[in-house]
PDB file of C-alpha atoms in Angstrom:
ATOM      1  CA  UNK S  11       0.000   0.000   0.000  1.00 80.00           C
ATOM      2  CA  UNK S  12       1.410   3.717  -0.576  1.00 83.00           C
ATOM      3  CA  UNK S  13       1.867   5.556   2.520  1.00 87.00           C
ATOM      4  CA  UNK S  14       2.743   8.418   1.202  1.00 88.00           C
ATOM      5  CA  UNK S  15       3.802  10.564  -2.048  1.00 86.00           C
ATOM      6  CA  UNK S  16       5.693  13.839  -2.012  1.00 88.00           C
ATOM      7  CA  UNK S  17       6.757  16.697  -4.458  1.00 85.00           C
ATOM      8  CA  UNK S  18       9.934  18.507  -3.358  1.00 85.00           C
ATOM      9  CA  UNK S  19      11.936  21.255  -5.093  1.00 81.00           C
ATOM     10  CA  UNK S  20      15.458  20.612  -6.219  1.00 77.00           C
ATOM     11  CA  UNK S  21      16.524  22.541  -2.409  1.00 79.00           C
ATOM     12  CA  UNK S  22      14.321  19.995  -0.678  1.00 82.00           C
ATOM     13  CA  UNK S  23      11.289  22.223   0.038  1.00 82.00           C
ATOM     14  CA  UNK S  24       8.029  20.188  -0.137  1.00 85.00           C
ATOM     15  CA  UNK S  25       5.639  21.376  -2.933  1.00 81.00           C
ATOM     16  CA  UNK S  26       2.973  18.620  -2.507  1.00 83.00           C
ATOM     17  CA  UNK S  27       2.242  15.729  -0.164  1.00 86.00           C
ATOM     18  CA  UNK S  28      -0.457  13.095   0.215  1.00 83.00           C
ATOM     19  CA  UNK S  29      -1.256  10.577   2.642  1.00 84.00           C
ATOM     20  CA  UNK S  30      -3.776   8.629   0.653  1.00 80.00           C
ATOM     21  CA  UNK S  31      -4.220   6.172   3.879  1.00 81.00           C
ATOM     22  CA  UNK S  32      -5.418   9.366   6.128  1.00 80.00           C
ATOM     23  CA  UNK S  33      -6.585  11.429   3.288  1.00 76.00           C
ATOM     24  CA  UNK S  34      -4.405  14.612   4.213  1.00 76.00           C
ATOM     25  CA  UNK S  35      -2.077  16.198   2.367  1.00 70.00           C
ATOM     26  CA  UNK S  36      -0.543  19.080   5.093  1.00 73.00           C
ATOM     27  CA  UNK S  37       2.403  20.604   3.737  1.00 76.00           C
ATOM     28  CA  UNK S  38       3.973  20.686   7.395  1.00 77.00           C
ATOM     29  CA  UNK S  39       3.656  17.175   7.777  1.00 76.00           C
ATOM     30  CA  UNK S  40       6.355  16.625   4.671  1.00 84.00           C
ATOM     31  CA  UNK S  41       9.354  18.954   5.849  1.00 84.00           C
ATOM     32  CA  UNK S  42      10.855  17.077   8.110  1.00 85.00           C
ATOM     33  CA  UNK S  43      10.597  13.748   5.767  1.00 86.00           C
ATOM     34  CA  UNK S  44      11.891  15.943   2.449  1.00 87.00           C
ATOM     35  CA  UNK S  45      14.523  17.651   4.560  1.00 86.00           C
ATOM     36  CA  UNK S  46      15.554  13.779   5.822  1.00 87.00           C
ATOM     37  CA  UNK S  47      15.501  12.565   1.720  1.00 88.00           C
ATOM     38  CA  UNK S  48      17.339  16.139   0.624  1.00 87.00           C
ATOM     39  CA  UNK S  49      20.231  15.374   3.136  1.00 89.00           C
ATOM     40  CA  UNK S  50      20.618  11.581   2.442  1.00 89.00           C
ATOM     41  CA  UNK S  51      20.961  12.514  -1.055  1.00 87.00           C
ATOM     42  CA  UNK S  52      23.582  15.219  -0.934  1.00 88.00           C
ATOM     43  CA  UNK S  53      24.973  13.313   0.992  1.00 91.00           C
ATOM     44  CA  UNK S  54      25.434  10.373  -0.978  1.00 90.00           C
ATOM     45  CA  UNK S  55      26.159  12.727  -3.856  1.00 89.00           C
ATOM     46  CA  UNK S  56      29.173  14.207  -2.219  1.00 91.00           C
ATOM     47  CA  UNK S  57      30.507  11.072  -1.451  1.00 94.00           C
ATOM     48  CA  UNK S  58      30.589  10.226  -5.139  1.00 91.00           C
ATOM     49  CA  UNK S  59      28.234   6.857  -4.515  1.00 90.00           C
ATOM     50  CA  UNK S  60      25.476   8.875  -6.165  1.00 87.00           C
ATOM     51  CA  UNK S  61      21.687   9.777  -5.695  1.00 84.00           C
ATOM     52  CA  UNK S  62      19.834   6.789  -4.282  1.00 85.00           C
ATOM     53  CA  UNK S  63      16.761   6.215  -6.253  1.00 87.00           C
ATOM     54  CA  UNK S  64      15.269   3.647  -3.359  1.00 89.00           C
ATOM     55  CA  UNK S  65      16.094   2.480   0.012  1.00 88.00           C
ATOM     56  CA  UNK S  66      14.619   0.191   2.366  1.00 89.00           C
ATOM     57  CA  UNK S  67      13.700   0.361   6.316  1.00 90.00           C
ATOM     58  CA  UNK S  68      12.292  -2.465   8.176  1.00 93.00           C
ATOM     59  CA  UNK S  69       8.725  -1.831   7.232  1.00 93.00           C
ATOM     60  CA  UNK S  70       8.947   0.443   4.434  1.00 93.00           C
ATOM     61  CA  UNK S  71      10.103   1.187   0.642  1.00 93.00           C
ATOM     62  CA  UNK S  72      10.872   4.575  -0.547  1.00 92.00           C
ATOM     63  CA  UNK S  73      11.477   5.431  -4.104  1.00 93.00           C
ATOM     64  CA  UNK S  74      13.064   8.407  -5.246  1.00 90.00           C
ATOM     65  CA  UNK S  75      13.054   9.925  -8.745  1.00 88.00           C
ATOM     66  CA  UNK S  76      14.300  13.161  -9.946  1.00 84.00           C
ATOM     67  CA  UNK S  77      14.151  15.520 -12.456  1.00 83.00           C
ATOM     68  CA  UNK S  78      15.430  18.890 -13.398  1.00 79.00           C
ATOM     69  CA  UNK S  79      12.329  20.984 -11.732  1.00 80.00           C
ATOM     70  CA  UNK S  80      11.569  18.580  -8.974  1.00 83.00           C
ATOM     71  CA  UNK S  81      11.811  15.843  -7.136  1.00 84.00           C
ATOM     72  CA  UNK S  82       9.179  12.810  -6.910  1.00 88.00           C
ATOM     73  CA  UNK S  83       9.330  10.158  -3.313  1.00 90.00           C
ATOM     74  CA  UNK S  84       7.244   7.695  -2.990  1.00 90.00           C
ATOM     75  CA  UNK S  85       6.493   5.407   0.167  1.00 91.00           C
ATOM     76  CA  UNK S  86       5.319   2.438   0.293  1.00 89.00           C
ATOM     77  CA  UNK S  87       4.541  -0.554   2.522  1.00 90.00           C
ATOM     78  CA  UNK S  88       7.456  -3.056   2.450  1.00 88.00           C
ATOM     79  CA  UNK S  89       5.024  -6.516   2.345  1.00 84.00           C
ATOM     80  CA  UNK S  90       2.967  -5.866  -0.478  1.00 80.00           C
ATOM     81  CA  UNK S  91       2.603  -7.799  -3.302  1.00 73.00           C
ATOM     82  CA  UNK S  92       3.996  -5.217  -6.119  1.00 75.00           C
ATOM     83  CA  UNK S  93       7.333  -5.573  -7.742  1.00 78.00           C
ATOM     84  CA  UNK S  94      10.572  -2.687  -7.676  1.00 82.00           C
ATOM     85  CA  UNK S  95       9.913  -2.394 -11.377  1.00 82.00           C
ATOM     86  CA  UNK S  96       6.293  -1.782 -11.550  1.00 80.00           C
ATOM     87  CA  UNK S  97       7.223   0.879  -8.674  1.00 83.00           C
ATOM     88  CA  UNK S  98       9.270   2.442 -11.248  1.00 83.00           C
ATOM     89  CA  UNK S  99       7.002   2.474 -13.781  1.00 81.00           C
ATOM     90  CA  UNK S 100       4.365   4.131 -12.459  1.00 81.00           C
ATOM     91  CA  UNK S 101       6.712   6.932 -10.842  1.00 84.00           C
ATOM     92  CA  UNK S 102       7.490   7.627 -14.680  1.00 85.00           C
ATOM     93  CA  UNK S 103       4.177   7.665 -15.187  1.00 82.00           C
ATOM     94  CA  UNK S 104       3.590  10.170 -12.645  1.00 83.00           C
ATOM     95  CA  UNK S 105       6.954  12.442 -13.815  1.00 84.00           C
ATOM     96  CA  UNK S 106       5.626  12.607 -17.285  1.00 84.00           C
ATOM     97  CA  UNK S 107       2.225  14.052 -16.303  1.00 83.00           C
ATOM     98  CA  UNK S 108       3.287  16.162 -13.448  1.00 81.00           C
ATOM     99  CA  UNK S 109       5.269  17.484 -16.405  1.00 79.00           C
ATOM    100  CA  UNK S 110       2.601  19.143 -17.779  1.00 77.00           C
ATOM    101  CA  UNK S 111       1.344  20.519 -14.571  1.00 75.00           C
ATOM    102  CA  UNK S 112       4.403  21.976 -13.941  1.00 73.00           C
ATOM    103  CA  UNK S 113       6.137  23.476 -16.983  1.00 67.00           C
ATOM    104  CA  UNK S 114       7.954  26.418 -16.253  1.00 64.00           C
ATOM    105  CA  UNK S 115      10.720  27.650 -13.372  1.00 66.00           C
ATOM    106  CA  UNK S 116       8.168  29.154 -11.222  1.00 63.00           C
ATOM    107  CA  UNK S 117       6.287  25.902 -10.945  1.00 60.00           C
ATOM    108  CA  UNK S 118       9.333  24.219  -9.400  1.00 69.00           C
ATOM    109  CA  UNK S 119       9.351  25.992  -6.320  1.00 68.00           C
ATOM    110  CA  UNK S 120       5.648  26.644  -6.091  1.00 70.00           C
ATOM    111  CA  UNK S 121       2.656  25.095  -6.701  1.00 72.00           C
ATOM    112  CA  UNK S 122      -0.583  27.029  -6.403  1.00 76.00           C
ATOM    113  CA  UNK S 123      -4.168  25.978  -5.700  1.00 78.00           C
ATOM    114  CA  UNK S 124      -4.911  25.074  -8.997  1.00 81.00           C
ATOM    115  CA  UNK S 125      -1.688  23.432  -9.658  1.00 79.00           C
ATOM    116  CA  UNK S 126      -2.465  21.559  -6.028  1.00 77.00           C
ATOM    117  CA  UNK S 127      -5.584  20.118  -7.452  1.00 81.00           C
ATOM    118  CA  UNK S 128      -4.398  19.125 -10.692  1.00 83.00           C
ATOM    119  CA  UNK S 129      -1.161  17.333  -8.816  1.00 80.00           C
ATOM    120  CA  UNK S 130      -4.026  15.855  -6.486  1.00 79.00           C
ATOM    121  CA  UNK S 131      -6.020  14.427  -9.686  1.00 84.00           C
ATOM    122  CA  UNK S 132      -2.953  12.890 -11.304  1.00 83.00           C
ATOM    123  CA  UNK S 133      -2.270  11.206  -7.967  1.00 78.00           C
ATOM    124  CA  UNK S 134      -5.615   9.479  -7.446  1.00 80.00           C
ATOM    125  CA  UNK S 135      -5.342   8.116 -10.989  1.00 81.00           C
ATOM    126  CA  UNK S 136      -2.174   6.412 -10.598  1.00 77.00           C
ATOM    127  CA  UNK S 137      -3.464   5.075  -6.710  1.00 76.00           C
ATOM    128  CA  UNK S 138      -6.135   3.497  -8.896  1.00 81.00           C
ATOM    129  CA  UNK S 139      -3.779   2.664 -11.608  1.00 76.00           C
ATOM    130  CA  UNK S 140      -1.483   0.947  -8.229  1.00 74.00           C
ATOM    131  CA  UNK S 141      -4.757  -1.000  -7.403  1.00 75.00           C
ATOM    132  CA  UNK S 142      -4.846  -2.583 -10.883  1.00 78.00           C
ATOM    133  CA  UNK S 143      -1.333  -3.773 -10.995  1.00 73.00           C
ATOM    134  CA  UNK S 144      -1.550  -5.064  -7.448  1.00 70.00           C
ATOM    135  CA  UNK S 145      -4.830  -7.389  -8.282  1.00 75.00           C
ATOM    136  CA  UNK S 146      -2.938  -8.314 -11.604  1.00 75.00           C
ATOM    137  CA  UNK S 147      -0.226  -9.389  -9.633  1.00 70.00           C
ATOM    138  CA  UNK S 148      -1.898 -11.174  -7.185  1.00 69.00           C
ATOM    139  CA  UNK S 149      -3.738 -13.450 -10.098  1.00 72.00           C
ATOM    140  CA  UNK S 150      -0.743 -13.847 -11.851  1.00 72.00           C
ATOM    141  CA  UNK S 151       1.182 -15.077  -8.659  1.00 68.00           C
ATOM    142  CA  UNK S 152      -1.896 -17.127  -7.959  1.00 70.00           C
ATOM    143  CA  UNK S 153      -1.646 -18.645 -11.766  1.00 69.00           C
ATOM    144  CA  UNK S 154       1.793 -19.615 -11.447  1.00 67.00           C
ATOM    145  CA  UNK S 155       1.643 -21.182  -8.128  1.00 68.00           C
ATOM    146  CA  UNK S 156      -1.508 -23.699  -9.674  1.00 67.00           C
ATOM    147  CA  UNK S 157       0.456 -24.489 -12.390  1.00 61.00           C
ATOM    148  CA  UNK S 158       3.266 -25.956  -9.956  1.00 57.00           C
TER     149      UNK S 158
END
């Protein structure tokens, strides 16, 4: 299940965040976590291992994926049924159509009402888009294991 998906400028300020298991999507409740994911990749970076584009925790995954304007991190419960690559594809999914919702410069480091709402849309789309690939999974795992 996705605990949570966040929106950060290239400096680590969160733009957007959504809790999709609480419904809430407080802008406070994301700077501690963006400020956390900003440091670990500098970090990282000026080490010369490079930017992490997922790490695990006992409990959870988070996925990382950047872009020029912003940067995308999405959380997700370690025990579910949905693969690292199908992860991946739908955060491409999202960077290609938060693309168009944020364009220009400006929209990097804010993201107005309108924008919010827009960014909210294309979020509940691929959280329904999740649910499909998770109950394809599940039938395909459940194929496989009749056919042994």
């Amino acid at each position: 299940m996705i605990r949570a998906f966040y929106i950060l400028t290239p400096g680590g300020i969160p733009v957007f965040y959504y809790d999709p298991v609480e419904k809430k999507d407080a802008l406070a409740d994301a700077i501690l976590f963006t400020g956390l994911i900003t440091a670990i990749q500098n970090f990282l970076i000026e080490v010369e291992i490079g930017a992490p584009k997922q790490f695990t925790t006992n409990t959870r995954e988070v996925y990382i994926e950047t872009t020029s304007c912003f940067g995308l991190v999405l959380v997700k419960d370690q025990n579910d049924d949905i693969s690292a690559n199908d992860v991946q594809h739908l955060l491409s999914s999202l960077v290609n159509r938060l693309d168009l919702v944020m364009p220009d410069k400006q929209s990097c480091d804010l993201v107005d009402d309108t924008e919010r709402r827009q960014i909210r849309e294309i979020v509940d789309k691929i959280l329904v888009d999740w649910k499909k690939i998770i109950k394809e999974s599940k039938a395909s795992k459940k194929m496989k294991e009749g056919l042994w």
